[in-house]
Every structure is written in C-alpha cells, then in structure tokens.
Coordinates of C-alpha atoms (C1' of nucleotides) in Angstrom, one line a residue:
Chain A
M1 CA 143.4 65.7 84.6
E2 CA 143.0 67.2 81.1
T3 CA 141.4 65.4 78.2
R4 CA 144.7 65.9 76.3
E5 CA 146.5 63.7 78.8
L6 CA 143.7 61.1 78.5
R7 CA 143.9 61.1 74.7
Y8 CA 147.7 60.7 74.9
F9 CA 147.4 57.9 77.3
V10 CA 144.7 56.1 75.3
A11 CA 146.8 56.4 72.1
V12 CA 149.9 54.8 73.8
A13 CA 147.8 52.2 75.6
E14 CA 146.2 51.1 72.3
E15 CA 149.4 51.2 70.2
L16 CA 151.7 49.9 72.9
H17 CA 154.4 52.0 71.2
F18 CA 155.3 55.6 71.9
G19 CA 156.5 56.3 68.3
R20 CA 153.3 55.1 66.6
A21 CA 151.1 56.7 69.2
A22 CA 152.9 60.0 68.6
L23 CA 152.4 59.7 64.9
R24 CA 148.7 59.0 65.4
L25 CA 148.4 62.0 67.7
G26 CA 150.2 64.2 65.2
I27 CA 153.0 65.2 67.7
A28 CA 156.6 64.2 68.2
Q29 CA 157.6 61.3 70.4
P30 CA 159.5 63.2 73.2
P31 CA 156.6 65.4 74.4
L32 CA 154.4 62.2 74.5
S33 CA 157.0 60.4 76.7
R34 CA 157.1 63.4 79.0
A35 CA 153.3 63.8 79.2
I36 CA 152.9 60.1 80.1
G37 CA 155.7 60.4 82.6
A38 CA 154.1 63.4 84.2
L39 CA 150.8 61.7 84.4
E40 CA 152.3 58.7 86.1
R41 CA 154.1 60.9 88.6
R42 CA 150.9 62.9 89.4
L43 CA 148.8 59.7 89.8
G44 CA 151.6 58.1 91.8
A45 CA 151.2 55.0 89.8
A46 CA 153.1 53.1 87.0
L47 CA 150.7 52.9 84.0
L48 CA 153.1 51.2 81.5
E49 CA 155.7 48.6 81.8
R50 CA 158.7 49.7 79.6
G51 CA 160.3 46.5 78.5
S52 CA 163.0 46.2 76.0
R53 CA 160.5 44.9 73.5
G54 CA 157.9 47.6 73.4
V55 CA 155.6 48.5 76.3
S56 CA 152.7 46.8 78.1
L57 CA 149.9 47.9 80.5
T58 CA 150.1 47.6 84.2
G59 CA 147.0 46.8 86.2
A60 CA 146.4 50.5 86.9
G61 CA 147.1 51.3 83.3
A62 CA 144.3 48.8 82.2
V63 CA 141.9 50.5 84.6
L64 CA 142.8 54.0 83.3
L65 CA 142.4 52.8 79.7
R66 CA 138.9 51.7 80.4
E67 CA 137.9 54.7 82.4
A68 CA 139.6 57.1 80.1
R69 CA 137.7 55.8 77.1
A70 CA 134.5 56.3 79.0
A71 CA 135.5 59.8 80.1
L72 CA 136.5 60.8 76.6
D73 CA 133.2 59.5 75.2
A74 CA 131.4 61.6 77.8
V75 CA 133.4 64.7 76.8
E76 CA 132.7 64.1 73.1
A77 CA 129.1 63.6 73.9
A78 CA 129.0 66.9 75.7
E79 CA 130.4 68.7 72.7
R80 CA 128.1 66.9 70.1
R81 CA 124.9 67.3 72.1
T82 CA 125.6 71.0 72.8
R83 CA 126.1 71.6 69.1
R84 CA 122.9 69.8 68.3
A85 CA 121.0 71.6 71.0
A86 CA 122.1 74.9 69.4
L87 CA 120.8 73.7 66.1
T88 CA 117.5 72.8 67.8
A89 CA 117.3 76.3 69.2
A90 CA 118.0 77.7 65.8
G91 CA 114.9 76.0 64.4
H92 CA 116.3 72.6 63.2
P93 CA 115.2 70.2 65.9
S94 CA 116.1 66.6 65.2
V95 CA 116.9 63.3 66.9
V96 CA 119.5 60.8 65.8
L97 CA 118.3 57.2 66.0
A98 CA 121.0 54.5 65.8
A99 CA 119.9 51.1 64.3
K100 CA 121.8 48.1 63.3
A101 CA 122.0 48.0 59.5
G102 CA 119.9 45.1 58.1
A103 CA 118.0 44.4 61.4
S104 CA 114.5 45.3 62.5
G105 CA 113.8 46.9 59.2
E106 CA 110.0 46.3 59.6
L107 CA 110.0 47.6 63.2
L108 CA 112.1 50.6 62.3
A109 CA 109.8 51.6 59.4
K110 CA 106.7 51.3 61.6
L111 CA 108.4 53.3 64.4
L112 CA 109.3 56.2 62.0
D113 CA 105.7 56.2 60.6
V114 CA 104.0 56.2 64.0
H115 CA 106.4 58.9 65.3
A116 CA 106.0 61.1 62.2
A117 CA 102.2 60.9 62.6
E118 CA 102.4 62.3 66.1
P119 CA 101.7 66.0 66.5
G120 CA 104.9 68.0 67.1
A121 CA 107.2 65.2 66.0
V122 CA 110.7 66.3 65.2
A123 CA 112.8 65.1 62.3
V124 CA 114.5 61.7 62.9
D125 CA 118.0 61.1 61.4
V126 CA 118.6 57.4 61.2
L127 CA 122.3 56.4 61.8
L128 CA 122.9 52.9 60.5
C129 CA 125.6 51.0 62.4
G130 CA 127.6 47.8 62.1
P131 CA 127.0 45.2 64.8
G132 CA 128.0 46.2 68.2
E133 CA 128.6 49.8 67.3
Q134 CA 125.4 51.3 68.7
A135 CA 126.4 51.4 72.3
G136 CA 129.5 53.4 71.5
V137 CA 127.5 55.7 69.2
L138 CA 125.0 56.4 72.0
R139 CA 127.7 57.0 74.6
D140 CA 129.8 59.5 72.6
G141 CA 126.8 61.6 71.5
R142 CA 126.7 60.7 67.8
A143 CA 123.2 59.3 68.5
D144 CA 120.4 60.3 71.0
V145 CA 118.6 57.0 71.0
A146 CA 119.2 53.5 69.6
L147 CA 117.5 50.2 68.8
L148 CA 119.5 47.4 70.5
H149 CA 119.2 43.7 70.5
R150 CA 119.6 41.7 73.6
P151 CA 121.5 39.5 74.3
F152 CA 123.8 40.6 71.5
D153 CA 124.2 44.3 72.4
D154 CA 125.3 45.5 75.8
T155 CA 122.5 47.6 77.3
A156 CA 124.3 48.3 80.5
G157 CA 124.4 52.0 81.4
F158 CA 121.4 53.0 79.4
D159 CA 117.7 53.4 80.1
T160 CA 115.7 50.9 78.0
E161 CA 112.2 49.9 77.1
D162 CA 111.5 46.5 75.7
L163 CA 109.7 46.6 72.3
H164 CA 109.6 43.1 70.8
T165 CA 110.8 39.5 71.4
E166 CA 111.4 37.0 68.7
G167 CA 113.1 33.7 67.9
Q168 CA 116.0 33.2 65.6
V169 CA 116.4 31.5 62.2
V170 CA 119.4 30.3 60.3
I171 CA 119.9 31.6 56.9
L172 CA 121.1 29.0 54.4
P173 CA 121.7 28.7 50.6
A174 CA 118.3 27.7 49.1
G175 CA 119.7 24.4 47.8
H176 CA 121.4 23.3 51.0
P177 CA 120.2 19.9 52.5
L178 CA 119.3 21.4 55.8
A179 CA 117.1 24.1 54.1
V180 CA 114.2 21.7 53.7
R181 CA 114.0 20.9 57.4
P182 CA 111.0 22.4 59.2
H183 CA 113.3 23.5 62.1
L184 CA 116.8 22.9 63.4
R185 CA 118.8 22.8 66.7
L186 CA 121.6 25.2 67.4
D187 CA 124.2 22.4 67.5
E188 CA 123.2 21.3 64.0
V189 CA 124.2 24.7 62.5
T190 CA 127.2 25.8 64.5
G191 CA 130.3 24.2 63.3
L192 CA 129.0 23.0 59.9
P193 CA 132.3 22.5 58.2
D194 CA 130.9 23.5 54.8
L195 CA 129.0 26.6 56.1
P196 CA 131.0 28.2 58.9
L197 CA 129.6 31.2 60.8
P198 CA 131.2 34.4 59.6
R199 CA 133.5 36.6 61.6
W200 CA 132.4 40.2 62.3
P201 CA 135.0 42.9 63.0
R202 CA 135.6 44.0 66.6
P203 CA 135.1 47.6 67.6
D204 CA 138.7 48.3 66.8
G205 CA 138.4 46.9 63.3
S206 CA 140.3 43.7 63.7
F207 CA 138.8 40.3 63.2
P208 CA 138.7 37.4 65.7
D209 CA 140.5 34.2 64.7
G210 CA 138.5 31.4 63.4
P211 CA 137.5 29.4 60.3
G212 CA 134.6 31.6 58.9
P213 CA 134.9 34.3 56.3
Q214 CA 135.3 38.0 57.3
V215 CA 132.2 40.1 56.8
R216 CA 131.7 43.8 57.3
D217 CA 128.0 44.3 56.4
H218 CA 124.7 42.7 55.7
T219 CA 125.2 42.7 51.9
Q220 CA 128.5 40.9 52.1
L221 CA 126.8 38.4 54.4
T222 CA 123.9 37.5 52.2
Q223 CA 126.2 37.3 49.2
L224 CA 128.5 34.9 51.0
I225 CA 125.6 32.7 52.1
A226 CA 124.2 32.7 48.5
L227 CA 127.7 31.6 47.4
G228 CA 127.4 28.7 49.8
R229 CA 130.4 29.9 51.9
A230 CA 128.7 30.7 55.2
C231 CA 125.5 30.6 57.1
A232 CA 124.1 32.9 59.8
V233 CA 121.8 32.8 62.7
V234 CA 119.7 35.9 62.9
P235 CA 116.4 37.1 64.4
E236 CA 113.2 36.0 62.6
S237 CA 112.6 39.5 61.3
G238 CA 115.7 39.1 59.3
R239 CA 113.9 36.7 56.9
T240 CA 111.6 39.5 55.5
G241 CA 112.7 40.6 52.1
L242 CA 115.1 37.6 51.8
R243 CA 116.7 37.0 48.4
E244 CA 115.0 34.0 46.7
D245 CA 118.2 32.0 46.6
L246 CA 118.4 32.0 50.4
A247 CA 116.3 30.0 52.8
A248 CA 115.5 30.6 56.5
V249 CA 114.9 27.7 59.0
P250 CA 113.8 28.3 62.6
V251 CA 116.4 27.4 65.2
L252 CA 114.4 26.3 68.2
D253 CA 116.9 26.5 71.0
A254 CA 118.7 29.7 69.9
P255 CA 118.3 32.4 72.5
R256 CA 115.3 34.6 71.9
V257 CA 116.2 38.1 70.8
T258 CA 114.6 41.2 72.4
T259 CA 114.6 44.5 70.5
V260 CA 114.8 47.4 73.0
I261 CA 114.9 51.1 72.5
A262 CA 117.7 52.7 74.6
W263 CA 118.9 56.2 75.5
P264 CA 121.5 57.7 77.9
P265 CA 119.8 57.9 81.3
H266 CA 120.6 61.6 82.0
S267 CA 119.5 63.0 78.6
R268 CA 115.8 62.5 78.4
S269 CA 114.9 65.4 76.1
T270 CA 111.4 65.8 74.9
A271 CA 112.4 64.7 71.4
V272 CA 113.8 61.4 72.7
A273 CA 110.8 61.0 75.0
G274 CA 108.5 61.4 72.0
L275 CA 110.3 58.7 70.0
V276 CA 110.3 56.3 73.0
R277 CA 106.6 56.9 73.5
A278 CA 106.0 56.2 69.8
A279 CA 108.0 53.0 70.1
T280 CA 106.2 51.6 73.1
T281 CA 102.8 52.0 71.4
L282 CA 103.8 49.8 68.5
Chain B
M1 CA 137.3 70.2 74.6
E2 CA 139.5 70.3 77.6
T3 CA 138.3 69.6 81.1
R4 CA 139.5 73.1 82.1
E5 CA 137.0 74.7 79.8
L6 CA 134.2 72.4 81.1
R7 CA 135.1 73.3 84.7
Y8 CA 135.1 77.0 83.8
F9 CA 131.7 76.7 82.1
V10 CA 130.1 74.7 84.9
A11 CA 131.3 77.3 87.4
V12 CA 129.8 80.2 85.4
A13 CA 126.6 78.2 84.7
E14 CA 126.2 77.5 88.4
E15 CA 127.0 80.9 89.7
L16 CA 125.4 82.8 86.8
H17 CA 128.0 85.5 87.5
F18 CA 131.4 85.7 86.0
G19 CA 133.0 87.5 88.9
R20 CA 131.9 84.9 91.5
A21 CA 132.7 82.0 89.2
A22 CA 136.2 83.4 88.7
L23 CA 136.6 83.7 92.5
R24 CA 135.5 80.1 93.0
L25 CA 138.0 79.0 90.3
G26 CA 140.8 81.0 91.8
I27 CA 141.5 83.0 88.6
A28 CA 140.7 86.5 87.5
Q29 CA 137.5 87.4 85.7
P30 CA 138.9 88.4 82.3
P31 CA 140.5 85.1 81.4
L32 CA 137.3 83.4 82.4
S33 CA 135.2 85.7 80.1
R34 CA 137.7 85.0 77.3
A35 CA 137.6 81.2 77.8
I36 CA 133.8 81.1 77.7
G37 CA 133.8 83.3 74.7
A38 CA 136.3 81.0 72.9
L39 CA 134.2 78.0 73.9
E40 CA 131.0 79.5 72.4
R41 CA 132.8 80.5 69.2
R42 CA 134.3 77.0 68.8
L43 CA 130.9 75.3 69.4
G44 CA 129.2 77.8 67.2
A45 CA 126.5 78.3 69.9
A46 CA 125.5 80.9 72.4
L47 CA 125.7 79.3 75.9
L48 CA 124.9 82.3 78.0
E49 CA 122.5 85.2 77.7
R50 CA 124.3 88.3 78.9
G51 CA 121.6 90.5 80.3
S52 CA 122.2 93.8 82.1
R53 CA 121.2 92.0 85.3
G54 CA 123.6 89.0 85.4
V55 CA 123.7 86.1 83.0
S56 CA 121.3 83.2 82.3
L57 CA 121.6 79.9 80.4
T58 CA 120.5 79.3 76.9
G59 CA 119.0 76.0 75.8
A60 CA 122.4 74.8 74.5
G61 CA 124.0 76.1 77.7
A62 CA 121.6 74.0 79.8
V63 CA 122.5 70.9 77.7
L64 CA 126.2 71.6 78.1
L65 CA 125.8 72.0 81.9
R66 CA 124.2 68.6 82.2
E67 CA 126.6 66.9 79.9
A68 CA 129.7 68.7 81.3
R69 CA 128.9 67.6 84.8
A70 CA 128.6 64.0 83.6
A71 CA 131.9 64.3 81.7
L72 CA 133.7 65.8 84.6
D73 CA 132.4 63.1 86.9
A74 CA 133.8 60.5 84.4
V75 CA 137.2 62.2 84.3
E76 CA 137.4 62.4 88.1
A77 CA 136.3 58.7 88.3
A78 CA 139.1 57.8 85.9
E79 CA 141.6 59.5 88.2
R80 CA 140.3 58.1 91.4
R81 CA 139.9 54.5 90.1
T82 CA 143.4 54.5 88.7
R83 CA 144.9 55.7 92.0
R84 CA 143.0 53.0 93.8
A85 CA 144.0 50.4 91.2
A86 CA 147.6 51.3 91.9
L87 CA 147.1 50.8 95.6
T88 CA 145.5 47.5 94.9
A89 CA 148.6 46.4 92.8
A90 CA 150.8 47.6 95.7
G91 CA 149.1 45.2 98.0
H92 CA 146.3 47.2 99.6
P93 CA 143.2 46.0 97.7
S94 CA 140.0 47.5 98.9
V95 CA 136.5 48.4 97.7
V96 CA 134.5 51.5 98.7
L97 CA 130.9 50.7 99.4
A98 CA 128.5 53.7 99.6
A99 CA 125.5 53.4 101.9
K100 CA 122.9 55.8 103.1
A101 CA 123.6 56.8 106.6
G102 CA 121.0 55.4 108.9
A103 CA 119.4 53.0 106.5
S104 CA 119.7 49.3 105.9
G105 CA 121.9 49.0 109.0
E106 CA 121.0 45.4 109.5
L107 CA 121.5 44.4 105.9
L108 CA 124.8 46.3 105.7
A109 CA 126.1 44.5 108.7
K110 CA 125.1 41.1 107.4
L111 CA 126.6 41.9 104.0
L112 CA 129.9 42.9 105.5
D113 CA 130.0 39.7 107.6
V114 CA 129.1 37.4 104.8
H115 CA 131.6 39.1 102.5
A116 CA 134.4 39.0 105.1
A117 CA 133.8 35.3 105.6
E118 CA 134.4 34.5 101.9
P119 CA 137.9 33.3 100.9
G120 CA 140.0 36.0 99.3
A121 CA 137.7 38.9 100.4
V122 CA 139.3 42.3 100.1
A123 CA 138.9 45.1 102.7
V124 CA 135.6 47.1 102.4
D125 CA 135.7 50.8 103.1
V126 CA 132.1 52.0 104.0
L127 CA 131.3 55.5 102.8
L128 CA 128.2 56.8 104.5
C129 CA 126.3 59.3 102.4
G130 CA 123.4 61.7 102.9
P131 CA 120.2 60.9 101.0
G132 CA 120.6 61.1 97.3
E133 CA 124.4 61.4 97.4
Q134 CA 125.1 57.8 96.5
A135 CA 124.6 58.1 92.8
G136 CA 127.0 61.0 92.4
V137 CA 129.6 59.2 94.6
L138 CA 129.4 56.2 92.4
R139 CA 129.6 58.2 89.2
D140 CA 132.7 60.2 90.2
G141 CA 134.6 57.2 91.5
R142 CA 134.6 58.0 95.2
A143 CA 132.8 54.6 95.6
D144 CA 133.0 51.4 93.6
V145 CA 129.6 50.0 94.6
A146 CA 126.6 51.3 96.5
L147 CA 123.4 50.3 98.3
L148 CA 120.5 52.2 96.8
H149 CA 116.8 52.4 97.6
R150 CA 114.3 52.4 94.9
P151 CA 112.2 54.4 94.3
F152 CA 114.0 57.1 96.2
D153 CA 117.4 56.8 94.5
D154 CA 117.9 57.0 90.8
T155 CA 119.5 53.8 89.6
A156 CA 119.6 54.9 86.0
G157 CA 123.0 54.3 84.4
F158 CA 124.1 51.6 86.8
D159 CA 124.0 47.8 86.8
T160 CA 121.9 46.6 89.8
E161 CA 120.9 43.5 91.6
D162 CA 117.8 43.5 93.8
L163 CA 118.4 42.5 97.4
H164 CA 115.4 43.1 99.5
T165 CA 111.9 44.7 99.4
E166 CA 110.0 46.0 102.4
G167 CA 107.1 48.3 103.3
Q168 CA 107.4 51.6 105.0
V169 CA 106.5 52.8 108.5
V170 CA 106.0 56.3 109.9
I171 CA 108.1 57.4 112.8
L172 CA 106.2 59.4 115.4
P173 CA 106.7 60.6 118.9
A174 CA 105.8 57.8 121.3
G175 CA 103.0 59.9 122.8
H176 CA 101.3 61.0 119.7
P177 CA 97.6 60.0 119.2
L178 CA 98.4 58.2 115.9
A179 CA 101.1 56.2 117.6
V180 CA 98.7 53.7 119.0
R181 CA 97.0 52.9 115.7
P182 CA 97.9 49.4 114.3
H183 CA 98.5 50.9 110.8
L184 CA 97.9 54.1 108.9
R185 CA 97.3 55.4 105.4
L186 CA 99.7 57.7 103.6
D187 CA 97.2 60.6 103.4
E188 CA 96.8 60.4 107.2
V189 CA 100.5 61.3 107.8
T190 CA 101.4 63.6 105.0
G191 CA 100.4 67.1 105.8
L192 CA 99.8 66.7 109.5
P193 CA 99.9 70.3 110.6
D194 CA 101.5 69.5 113.9
L195 CA 104.1 67.0 112.4
P196 CA 105.2 68.2 109.0
L197 CA 107.6 66.0 106.9
P198 CA 111.1 67.4 107.2
R199 CA 113.0 68.9 104.3
W200 CA 116.3 67.3 103.2
P201 CA 119.0 69.3 101.4
R202 CA 119.3 69.1 97.6
P203 CA 122.6 67.9 96.1
D204 CA 123.7 71.5 95.9
G205 CA 123.1 72.0 99.6
S206 CA 120.1 74.3 99.4
F207 CA 116.7 73.3 100.8
P208 CA 113.4 73.1 99.0
D209 CA 110.6 75.4 100.2
G210 CA 108.0 74.1 102.5
P211 CA 106.7 74.0 106.0
G212 CA 108.8 71.2 107.5
P213 CA 112.1 71.7 109.5
Q214 CA 115.4 71.4 107.7
V215 CA 117.4 68.2 108.5
R216 CA 120.8 67.1 107.4
D217 CA 121.2 63.7 109.0
H218 CA 119.5 60.9 110.8
T219 CA 120.3 62.1 114.3
Q220 CA 118.8 65.5 113.6
L221 CA 115.7 63.7 112.3
T222 CA 115.2 61.4 115.3
Q223 CA 115.7 64.3 117.6
L224 CA 113.2 66.5 115.8
I225 CA 110.6 63.7 115.9
A226 CA 111.3 63.1 119.6
L227 CA 110.7 66.8 120.1
G228 CA 107.3 66.5 118.4
R229 CA 108.3 68.8 115.5
A230 CA 108.2 66.4 112.6
C231 CA 107.4 62.9 111.5
A232 CA 109.1 60.7 108.8
V233 CA 108.1 57.9 106.5
V234 CA 111.0 55.4 106.3
P235 CA 111.5 51.7 105.3
E236 CA 110.6 49.1 107.9
S237 CA 114.2 48.4 108.7
G238 CA 114.5 51.9 110.0
R239 CA 112.6 50.9 113.1
T240 CA 115.3 48.6 114.4
G241 CA 117.2 50.2 117.2
L242 CA 114.6 53.0 117.6
R243 CA 114.9 55.3 120.6
E244 CA 112.2 54.4 123.1
D245 CA 110.6 57.8 122.9
L246 CA 109.7 57.1 119.3
A247 CA 107.0 54.9 117.8
A248 CA 106.8 53.3 114.3
V249 CA 103.4 52.6 112.7
P250 CA 103.2 50.7 109.3
V251 CA 101.9 52.8 106.4
L252 CA 100.0 50.4 104.3
D253 CA 99.8 52.3 101.0
A254 CA 103.3 53.8 101.0
P255 CA 105.3 52.6 98.1
R256 CA 107.4 49.5 98.9
V257 CA 111.1 50.1 99.0
T258 CA 113.6 47.9 97.3
T259 CA 117.2 47.9 98.4
V260 CA 119.5 47.2 95.5
I261 CA 123.3 46.9 95.1
A262 CA 124.5 49.0 92.2
W263 CA 127.8 49.5 90.4
P264 CA 129.1 51.4 87.3
P265 CA 128.4 49.1 84.4
H266 CA 131.8 49.2 82.8
S267 CA 133.9 48.6 86.0
R268 CA 133.1 45.1 87.1
S269 CA 136.3 44.4 89.0
T270 CA 136.7 41.1 90.8
A271 CA 136.5 42.9 94.1
V272 CA 133.1 44.4 93.2
A273 CA 131.9 41.1 91.8
G274 CA 132.8 39.4 95.1
L275 CA 130.8 42.0 97.1
V276 CA 127.8 41.6 94.7
R277 CA 128.0 37.9 95.0
A278 CA 128.0 38.1 98.8
A279 CA 125.0 40.5 98.6
T280 CA 122.9 38.2 96.4
T281 CA 123.4 35.2 98.7
L282 CA 121.9 37.1 101.7
Chain C
dA1 C1' 181.8 44.9 68.0
dG2 C1' 178.6 47.2 65.3
dC3 C1' 174.0 48.4 64.3
dG4 C1' 169.3 49.5 64.6
dG5 C1' 165.1 50.2 67.3
dC6 C1' 163.0 52.5 71.1
dG7 C1' 162.1 55.3 75.0
dA8 C1' 164.3 59.1 77.9
dT9 C1' 166.7 63.4 78.4
dA10 C1' 168.6 68.0 77.2
dC11 C1' 167.7 72.2 75.5
dC12 C1' 165.2 75.7 72.9
dC13 C1' 161.1 78.3 71.3
dC14 C1' 156.7 80.2 71.1
dA15 C1' 151.6 79.7 71.7
dG16 C1' 148.4 80.3 75.0
dC17 C1' 146.9 81.1 79.6
dG18 C1' 146.5 84.2 83.2
dG19 C1' 147.2 88.8 85.3
dT20 C1' 146.5 94.1 85.5
dA21 C1' 144.4 98.1 83.7
dT22 C1' 140.7 100.0 81.4
dC23 C1' 136.6 100.4 78.7
dG24 C1' 131.5 100.3 77.6
dC25 C1' 127.1 99.5 79.0
dC26 C1' 123.3 99.8 81.9
dG27 C1' 120.5 100.6 86.2
dC28 C1' 120.0 103.2 90.1
dC29 C1' 119.7 107.0 93.1
dC30 C1' 120.2 111.6 94.8
Chain D
dG1 C1' 119.8 114.1 84.4
dG2 C1' 124.4 113.4 85.8
dG3 C1' 127.2 110.8 88.7
dC4 C1' 128.1 106.3 90.4
dG5 C1' 128.6 101.5 90.9
dG6 C1' 128.3 96.9 89.2
dC7 C1' 129.5 93.8 85.6
dG8 C1' 131.2 91.8 81.5
dA9 C1' 134.4 92.7 77.5
dT10 C1' 138.7 94.3 75.6
dA11 C1' 143.7 95.6 75.4
dC12 C1' 148.0 94.5 76.4
dC13 C1' 151.8 92.2 78.8
dG14 C1' 154.6 88.4 81.0
dC15 C1' 155.7 83.8 81.7
dT16 C1' 154.7 79.1 82.1
dG17 C1' 154.5 74.9 80.0
dG18 C1' 153.7 72.2 75.9
dG19 C1' 155.9 71.0 71.7
dG20 C1' 160.0 70.7 68.5
dT21 C1' 165.0 69.0 67.3
dA22 C1' 169.0 66.7 68.7
dT23 C1' 171.0 63.3 71.2
dC24 C1' 171.7 59.8 74.7
dG25 C1' 171.3 55.1 76.9
dC26 C1' 169.8 50.6 76.7
dC27 C1' 169.1 46.4 74.7
dG28 C1' 168.7 42.7 71.3
dC29 C1' 170.2 41.0 67.1
dT30 C1' 173.6 39.7 63.7

DNA sequence: AGCGGCGATACCCCAGCGGTATCGCCGCCC
DNA sequence: GGGCGGCGATACCGCTGGGGTATCGCCGCT
C-alpha cells in the first residue's frame, strides 16, 4: 500500500463525502473514487458503505482509519526526524520538547536549567501544545520528547519516566462563596450551575456538547474564570503565578496527577537521553 | 514520502550495495539510484556515503533506516489488520496470538482453555515465533496479541499486563557433574568451557560471534544439550516435559522472568480485550 | 415529472517510473 | 602504467497508471 492511498482513504473517511475529500486533497473527485475502489478491491474488503445519503464506514473501514492514521504518523515522523538528524550532523543539534501550554511551568523551567547546565547539552526547542495534542506531536515526529500528565494524557505506546505527582485544585473567581473554603470535594465543583466546567476542543478541532463555555487556551480559561463564567480543576502547580482575582482551593478526592517525561520507544537518541536524565534528577 | 521510496531506501541501507538492493527489489539499478538521489534532494540530506568501495550510511541515513522500518511495519499492519477485520465482518472472527516456541507451554494451554470457555470467545490462531521475533510480528500486524518474556523481549511501545513471574533453571545433560547440585550460581554456568551457551540468530538471520553452537529452535537446543555440546538457562516452566536425558538445576541469581501479555496500544479490539481478560484471571 | 446532489464510469492526456545503453571513476593486477 | 572489472550516475526512451473533463445513473426531494 502506498501512503497516497492511505491519505486518500483517511480524507474520505474523515469527510464521509467524496467531493469534499477530493477538494481537501486538491484533486478531482473521479480519481479519488477510483483510488478508493481499487484499494477496496485489492484488500478484498468493503471499506465504505455508499448510501444514498453520503457514505459511512464499515467495520473494516474503521480499522483501516485507525491504522492508517498511525501509519501516516510514522511516515511523517520518519521524514521529520531524518531532516532534523541532517541538521544535527550539520552542526545544529537540538531536541524538541513538547509541553502543555500553561502546565508544569515551574518544573519545565527547572528541567531546562538543569539540562542546560550539563556538559554537552544540546539546544532544546520547546513546543507548546494544547491539551491532548502532545501524544500526536510525539508520534508524528514534530517533537522528540514530551511532558505528559497522567491520567489526562494517553501514555500508551511511549517509554516514560515518572517525574512528579501532585493533587488538584479548583480555580474559582476570588469572590465566589466556595473560594473561602479550606478544601472541597469533587462533587461540589462539578456541575455548579453558575460555574460550569469549560469545553476543550477535540483533536479534530470540534467541541463536545455541553453547558460550559468553549476555550482554546489557558489565557481564555483564566479570563473566563475571572469573569465568573467557569471554573476549572487543575494540578496544584497551576496555582503558581495565579492572577490575584482568582482563587485556588484543593479538591481532596480529585485524582492525583503524575507528570511524566515520554519519548518514542525506538528513538532513544543521546540528546533525548540527556534530557531524560536531567528530568529524573530533579 | 511514499512507501515505495522507503522500501527502496531500506533495501539499499541493508545491502549497502545498489546492485544487490535493486536485484532484491526486482528492478534495475538505475531507477534505484535515481529514486534514492531524488529522496536525498527532497529531504535536503545526504543519506548515503558513496565511497569507492561500496556505500555506507550517514547519520541521517541511520535515523531514516530506523524510522522507515517502523513506518513500513505500520503500513503493513494497516493492511493486514484491515484484511482480518473484513474476515471478522464476514463471520470468521479470530485473533492471532504470538508465543515463543517452546516457552510457557503450560500457561499458553491454560490461557487457551480459559478463553475458549468464555461466552462469545472467538477463535485463537497461535503463531509460534523464534526468540525475539514476537515484537516485530506484533508491530507489523501478523499478530494481534503476544506473550512476551521480560527482560528478554522488548516490551517498549506496547500495552502490557503482567501474568506470571518465575526463576530460571539451567538445562544440563543428565550425567553432567553439575546436574546433581541442588542449585547453582550464574557464574558457575556461564562460560563453562565444555558446555558453552548456544547462539541464537539475530532478527536478520545472522549469528553473533562466539564459542557456542548455533541453534534455530527448541528441538535443536535440547538435542545439543543431550549431546553434551551446550547448556541453556531458561525459565522454570521450561523444565516441564523435559526429556529424561536432561536435568534442570535452579540458578539462584539469574534474573527472574516475567511473562506478560502485550498488544499494540491503539488496537484494543473486543477480541483482544477478551483474551487479555482471560489471561489476567489465570 | 423535474431537478439537484452525489458517486461511478468513460475516455483522454501526460508525468513519472522503469528499462537499456553508456559513461566516469577508482582499485587492482599483470 | 595501461588494461580491466566493478559500481554508481547519467542519458534517453517507452509505457503504465494516475489525474483531468464530461457524463451517466441513482435517489430523494419538491
């Protein structure tokens, strides 16, 4: 199978519409129809159900969508990592570290300091991601190593090293009645009608249904909380550097969050190893 | 990048010879030279050092070789798993379980029994592998789930569940002086001049250098030991069903071996989940 | 019945892949 | 040192197959 066929199939499977998929791929619709048809014939499997109202995935199609995404990520990673290896050989060694924007700021700063102090440390490019983006960024080679947060991020498929475990706090407007409490339970803060939990975008950019406001980044979140339109449950370290119009109250029964450093299991370059070593000595 | 280019590059990188690589790929040498040249130009990186005596890999080339193998495995896995998903939809559901030939026989039998007794259990095809082959078989989609043995097998990149931990024994000819001892230390059995440890083939089929005889499977191994030409350190469970002309003596300080069940993190089908559930209840 | 949306088919064209012939370079050996 | 052989690169050609346009067939809606 060629990656071109996989890209074509993924486009159709995501759009569930040959015309739109062709538009997205920058080709005409007929060659796309033919390519998918040929793919189905070669695999000996129906991938799409052509109904009169658009198309839908078959079971085999759903499997191929999942596997094709992984395979395309691997191919992209091969290309990116090779390009970066060439730069390294040309005298510009660097590692790309993915971190969630607005999380673990303290730890990240310490990590970069400790690593920079080591002899022979290479330059570290920090790639800030939205929530849930890090795993993908690591898989497709845009990053070499990432800071993830269990249980929020999926660490499956990566090698990891635990760095730090902490409880969670709820961030509230400073004037809110609950803000004066010494601590809270989870059921007291989820489903507050006046302060709903915000909705973060899915990897594809769409938002889940629900009552809360839509947020895309940390700034939007703090602003919404300050405006009294939302609250948020975040790891303790998120309270450092908090705006003065916000308050943080520990949530005792919220799951504890573990910060881990993760990297693709087969790419243990010396540069990544150095960063991991620095992280574990924190 | 197209998989064709990756396949071409892997062939050249493995053969380190354009002519032989072309032969292996079933094409002529000139288009291969051109394809690699075009790839290098597009990546903006030298992948191969063309010396007067054959070719060698550059740093970037070594990175691409590693990444390309992973990517090609992922593409193959996509194809295989889609084919199998189609068969499942057509009413022939099955799971392929990879196990090391000659290891964990007892556990494997119990696992298959327990799983078969569950309601709605699908057929299990057992794929027996040589040592170290399981990870590859799982990565390229020939198997859906595997029994691995830490610390021998590399479990990086898979989801795993521990099943069983055991010590190791050394298998000796029944008449050997050490066979009467109640237990042994590792340094007493490694480097016995009369009974060297055998050499297993690497993934590429070649054998490491060393004094021991070359073995390819379990039968060869037991026969060589019975002939007094080798000994072997294996998990305790390897002593069940031992030929009567062989003896097993516990090796106290050999690393304990953990049998784990492993599967690719992103492909948790219900069939795989059922098998994992059966395994964890053993 | 007419129309519009959507995927499949028919047919054509050309880019790109692969093949053959040949070159250029470098060791090697008599 | 000149001839030779091995190996990768280049030149050039032919054709396959991927992509484009036009159109069909089917279905649902009005």
